[in-house]
Every structure is written in C-alpha cells, then in structure tokens.
PDB file of C-alpha atoms in Angstrom:
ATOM      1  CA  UNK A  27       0.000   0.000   0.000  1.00 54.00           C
ATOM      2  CA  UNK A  28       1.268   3.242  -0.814  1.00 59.00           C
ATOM      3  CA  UNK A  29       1.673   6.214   1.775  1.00 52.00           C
ATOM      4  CA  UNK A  30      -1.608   7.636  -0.649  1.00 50.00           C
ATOM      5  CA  UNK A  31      -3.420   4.783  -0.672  1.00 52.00           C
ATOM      6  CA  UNK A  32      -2.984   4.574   3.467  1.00 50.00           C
ATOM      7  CA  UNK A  33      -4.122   8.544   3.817  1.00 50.00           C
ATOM      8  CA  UNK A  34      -7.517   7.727   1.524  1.00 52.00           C
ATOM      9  CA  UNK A  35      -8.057   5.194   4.211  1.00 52.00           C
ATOM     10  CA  UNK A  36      -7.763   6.618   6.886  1.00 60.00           C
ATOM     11  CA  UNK A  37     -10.986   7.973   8.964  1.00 81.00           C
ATOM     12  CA  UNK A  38     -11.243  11.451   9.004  1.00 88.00           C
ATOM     13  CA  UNK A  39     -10.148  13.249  12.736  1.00 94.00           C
ATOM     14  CA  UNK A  40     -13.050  14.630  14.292  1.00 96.00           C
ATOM     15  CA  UNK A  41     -14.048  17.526  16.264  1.00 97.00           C
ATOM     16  CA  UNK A  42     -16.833  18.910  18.137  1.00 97.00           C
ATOM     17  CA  UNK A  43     -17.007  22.430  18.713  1.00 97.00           C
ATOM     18  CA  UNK A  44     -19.262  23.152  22.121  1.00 96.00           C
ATOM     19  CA  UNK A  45     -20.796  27.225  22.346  1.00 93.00           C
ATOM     20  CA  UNK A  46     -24.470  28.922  22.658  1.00 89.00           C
ATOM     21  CA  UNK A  47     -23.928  31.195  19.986  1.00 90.00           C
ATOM     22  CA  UNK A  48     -23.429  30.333  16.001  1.00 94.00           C
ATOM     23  CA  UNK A  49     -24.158  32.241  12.868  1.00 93.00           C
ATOM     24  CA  UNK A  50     -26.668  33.612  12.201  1.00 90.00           C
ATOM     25  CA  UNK A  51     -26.912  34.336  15.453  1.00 86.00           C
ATOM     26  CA  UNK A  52     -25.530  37.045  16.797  1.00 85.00           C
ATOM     27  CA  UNK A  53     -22.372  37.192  19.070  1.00 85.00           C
ATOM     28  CA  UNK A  54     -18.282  37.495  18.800  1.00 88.00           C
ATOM     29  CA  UNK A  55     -17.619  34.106  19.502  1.00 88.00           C
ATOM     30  CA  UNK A  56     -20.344  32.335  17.057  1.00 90.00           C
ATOM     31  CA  UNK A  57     -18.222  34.296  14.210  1.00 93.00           C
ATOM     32  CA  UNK A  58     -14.731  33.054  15.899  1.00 93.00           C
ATOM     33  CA  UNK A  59     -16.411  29.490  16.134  1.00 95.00           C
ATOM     34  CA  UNK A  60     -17.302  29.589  12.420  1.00 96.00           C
ATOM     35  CA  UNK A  61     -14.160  30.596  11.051  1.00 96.00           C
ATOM     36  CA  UNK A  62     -12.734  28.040  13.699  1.00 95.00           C
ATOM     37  CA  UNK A  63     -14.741  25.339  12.176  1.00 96.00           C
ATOM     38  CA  UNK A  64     -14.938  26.129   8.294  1.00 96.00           C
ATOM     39  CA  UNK A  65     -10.735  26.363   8.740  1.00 96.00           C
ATOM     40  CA  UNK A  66     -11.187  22.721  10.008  1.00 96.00           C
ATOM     41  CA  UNK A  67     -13.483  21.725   7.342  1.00 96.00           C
ATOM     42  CA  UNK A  68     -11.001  22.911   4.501  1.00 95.00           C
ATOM     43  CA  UNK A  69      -8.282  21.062   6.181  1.00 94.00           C
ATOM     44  CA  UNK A  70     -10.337  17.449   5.872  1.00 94.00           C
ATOM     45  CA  UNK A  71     -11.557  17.280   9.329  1.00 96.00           C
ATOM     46  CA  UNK A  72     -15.264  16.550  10.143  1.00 96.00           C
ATOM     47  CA  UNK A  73     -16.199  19.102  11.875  1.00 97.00           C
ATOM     48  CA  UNK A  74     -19.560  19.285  14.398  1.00 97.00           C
ATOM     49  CA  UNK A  75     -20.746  22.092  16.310  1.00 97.00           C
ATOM     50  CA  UNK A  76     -23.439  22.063  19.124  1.00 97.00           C
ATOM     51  CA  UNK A  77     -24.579  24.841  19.718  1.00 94.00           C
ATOM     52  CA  UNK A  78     -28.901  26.850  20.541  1.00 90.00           C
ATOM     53  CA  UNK A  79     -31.094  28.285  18.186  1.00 88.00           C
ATOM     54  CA  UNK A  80     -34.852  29.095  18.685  1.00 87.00           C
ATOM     55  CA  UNK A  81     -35.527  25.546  17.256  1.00 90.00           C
ATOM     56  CA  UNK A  82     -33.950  22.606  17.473  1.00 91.00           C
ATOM     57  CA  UNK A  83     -32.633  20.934  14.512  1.00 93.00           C
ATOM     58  CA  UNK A  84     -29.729  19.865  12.442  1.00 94.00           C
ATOM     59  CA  UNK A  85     -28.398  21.601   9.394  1.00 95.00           C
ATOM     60  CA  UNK A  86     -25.375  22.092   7.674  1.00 95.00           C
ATOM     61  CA  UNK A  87     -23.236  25.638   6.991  1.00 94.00           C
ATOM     62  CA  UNK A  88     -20.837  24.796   3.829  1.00 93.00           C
ATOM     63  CA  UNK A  89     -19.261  20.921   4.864  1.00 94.00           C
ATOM     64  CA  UNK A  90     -19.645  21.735   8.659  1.00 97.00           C
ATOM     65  CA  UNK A  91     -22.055  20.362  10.455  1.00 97.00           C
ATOM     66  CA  UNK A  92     -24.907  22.488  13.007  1.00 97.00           C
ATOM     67  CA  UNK A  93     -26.816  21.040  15.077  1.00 96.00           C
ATOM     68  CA  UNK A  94     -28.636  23.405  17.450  1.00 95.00           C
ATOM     69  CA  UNK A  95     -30.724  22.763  20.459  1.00 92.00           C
ATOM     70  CA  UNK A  96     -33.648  25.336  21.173  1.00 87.00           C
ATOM     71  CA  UNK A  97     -33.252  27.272  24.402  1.00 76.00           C
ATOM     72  CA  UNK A  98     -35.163  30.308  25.170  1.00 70.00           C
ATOM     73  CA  UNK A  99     -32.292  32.517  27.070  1.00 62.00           C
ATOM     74  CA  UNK A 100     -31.969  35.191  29.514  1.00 65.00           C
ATOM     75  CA  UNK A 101     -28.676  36.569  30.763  1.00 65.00           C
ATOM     76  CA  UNK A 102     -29.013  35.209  34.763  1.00 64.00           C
ATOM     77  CA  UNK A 103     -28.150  32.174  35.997  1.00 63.00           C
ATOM     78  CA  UNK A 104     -30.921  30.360  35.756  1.00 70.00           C
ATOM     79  CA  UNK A 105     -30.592  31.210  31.768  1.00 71.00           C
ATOM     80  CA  UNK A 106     -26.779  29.878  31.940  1.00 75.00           C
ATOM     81  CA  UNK A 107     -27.812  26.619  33.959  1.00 81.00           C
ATOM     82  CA  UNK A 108     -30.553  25.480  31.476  1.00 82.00           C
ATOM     83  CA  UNK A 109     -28.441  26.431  27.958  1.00 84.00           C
ATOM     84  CA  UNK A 110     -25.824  24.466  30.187  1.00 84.00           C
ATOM     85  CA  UNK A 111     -27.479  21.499  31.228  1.00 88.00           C
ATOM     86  CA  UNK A 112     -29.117  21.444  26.998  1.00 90.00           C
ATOM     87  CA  UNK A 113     -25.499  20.870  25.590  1.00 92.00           C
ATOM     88  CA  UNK A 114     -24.363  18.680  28.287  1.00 93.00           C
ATOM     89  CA  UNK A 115     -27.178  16.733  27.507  1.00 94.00           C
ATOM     90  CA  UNK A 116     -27.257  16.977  23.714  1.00 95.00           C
ATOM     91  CA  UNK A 117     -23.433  16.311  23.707  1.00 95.00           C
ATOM     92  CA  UNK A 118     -23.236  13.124  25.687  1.00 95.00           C
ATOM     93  CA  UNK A 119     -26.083  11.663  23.292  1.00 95.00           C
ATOM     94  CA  UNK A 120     -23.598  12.152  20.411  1.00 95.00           C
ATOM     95  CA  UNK A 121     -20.902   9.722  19.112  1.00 95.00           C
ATOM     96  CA  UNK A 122     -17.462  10.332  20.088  1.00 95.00           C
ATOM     97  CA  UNK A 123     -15.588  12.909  18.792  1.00 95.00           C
ATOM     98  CA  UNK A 124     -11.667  13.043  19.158  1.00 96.00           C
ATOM     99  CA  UNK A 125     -11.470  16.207  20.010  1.00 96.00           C
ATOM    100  CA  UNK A 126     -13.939  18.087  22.152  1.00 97.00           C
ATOM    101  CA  UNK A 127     -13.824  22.272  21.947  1.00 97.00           C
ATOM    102  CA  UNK A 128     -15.774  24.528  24.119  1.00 95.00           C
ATOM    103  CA  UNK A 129     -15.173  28.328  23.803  1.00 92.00           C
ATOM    104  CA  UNK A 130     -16.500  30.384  26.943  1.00 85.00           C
ATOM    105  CA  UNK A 131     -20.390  30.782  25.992  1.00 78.00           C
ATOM    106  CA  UNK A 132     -22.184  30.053  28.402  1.00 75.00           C
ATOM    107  CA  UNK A 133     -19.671  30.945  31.585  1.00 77.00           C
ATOM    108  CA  UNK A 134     -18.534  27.452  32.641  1.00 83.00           C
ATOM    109  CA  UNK A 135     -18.753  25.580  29.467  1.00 86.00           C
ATOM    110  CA  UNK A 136     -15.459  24.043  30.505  1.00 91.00           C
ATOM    111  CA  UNK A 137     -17.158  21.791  32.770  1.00 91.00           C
ATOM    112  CA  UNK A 138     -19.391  20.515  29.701  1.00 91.00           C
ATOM    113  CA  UNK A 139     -16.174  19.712  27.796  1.00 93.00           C
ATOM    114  CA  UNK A 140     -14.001  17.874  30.918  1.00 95.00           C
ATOM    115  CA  UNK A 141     -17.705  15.934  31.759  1.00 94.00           C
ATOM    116  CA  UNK A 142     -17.536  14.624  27.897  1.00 95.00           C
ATOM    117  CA  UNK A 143     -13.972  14.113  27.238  1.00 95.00           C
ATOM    118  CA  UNK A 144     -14.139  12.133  30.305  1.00 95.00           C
ATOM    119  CA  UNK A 145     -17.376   9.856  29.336  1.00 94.00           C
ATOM    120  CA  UNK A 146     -16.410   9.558  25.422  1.00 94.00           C
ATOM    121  CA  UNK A 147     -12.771   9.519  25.975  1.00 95.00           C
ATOM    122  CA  UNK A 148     -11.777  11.995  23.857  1.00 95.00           C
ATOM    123  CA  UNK A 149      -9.051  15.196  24.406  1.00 95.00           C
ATOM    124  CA  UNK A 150     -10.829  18.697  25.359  1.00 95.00           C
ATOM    125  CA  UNK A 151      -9.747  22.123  24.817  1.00 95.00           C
ATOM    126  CA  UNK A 152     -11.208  24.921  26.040  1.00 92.00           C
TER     127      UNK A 152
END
C-alpha cells in the first residue's frame, strides 16, 4: 500500500465544537467558532458544532455540520444553567468525537467539555 493509498483510508479526525452562539446568530464568539470550524473543514476534518437556536434541529453551513438545540435565554443564571445542562445533555447523546472544543459561551462551558472528554474519551480544549 502506498503512503496515498494509506491517507484515503484513513478515517477522518473529528471535532466537536461546544458554544451557545453560532451564525446567524448574533455574538463574537459564534463568528470566531465559524471561522474556527470552516478552517477545520477545509483542512479534511469533520467538523460538528453544538450549539442553541430558537428551534432545534440539524443543518449544515458549507461541509460543517450544526446542530442546534432550542433554548429560550436570559442573561441570569438560571438562563446559563438550562443552555448548560441542553449541551451537556445533547453532547453526551452524540458519538465520540476526538477532540472536544468549548469556547466560553455560556460561563462554565469548561465543565461541559471535561464531563464529555471524560465519558467519550476523547481530548478537550477549552
């Protein structure tokens, strides 16, 4: 087998990108996130992100796939907890991912990312 023939087998790396915001929703770091994870894209990865919306649903922006859970939110901490608790949720009903991202939207979101990494085994970056 030739070093090609090896790189057209091999599985794609995965990611999962882990925030509250994504286009076209407003907010600094759901533009970050999709440059983020459109650079991944182009680069051969298969890229998810989990992220709210006013509905739920899946969708896809260019090769990258969305998949948004709907959460009504209000800046308190009741707001935080539930938009929280919805991607921990969502997230551990997902297949594993290799690598797990969260960026800082909602406050805490690290926590999402460790609880995941830990249950699917995969590496987390915050």
């Amino acid at each position: 087998m030739t070093q090609l023939d090896y790189l057209r087998h091999m599985q794609k790396p995965t990611v999962l990108f882990i925030n509250r915001v994504y286009p076209p929703a407003k907010g600094a770091t759901g533009r970050v996130l999709r440059d983020l994870a459109q650079a991944f894209a182009k680069e051969g990865w298969d890229v998810t992100v989990l992220t709210t919306g006013r509905e739920s649903g899946d969708s896809l922006d260019g090769s990258v796939r969305v998949i948004r859970k709907a959460a009504r939110f209000k800046k308190n901490f009741l707001g935080y907890g539930v938009v929280w608790a919805k991607l921990l949720w969502a997230a551990l009903r997902l297949p594993k991912h290799q690598v797990v991202v969260t960026l800082t939207d909602p406050p805490l979101l690290v926590v999402v990312g460790r609880i995941i990494a830990r249950f699917k085994k995969s590496t987390h970056i915050h």
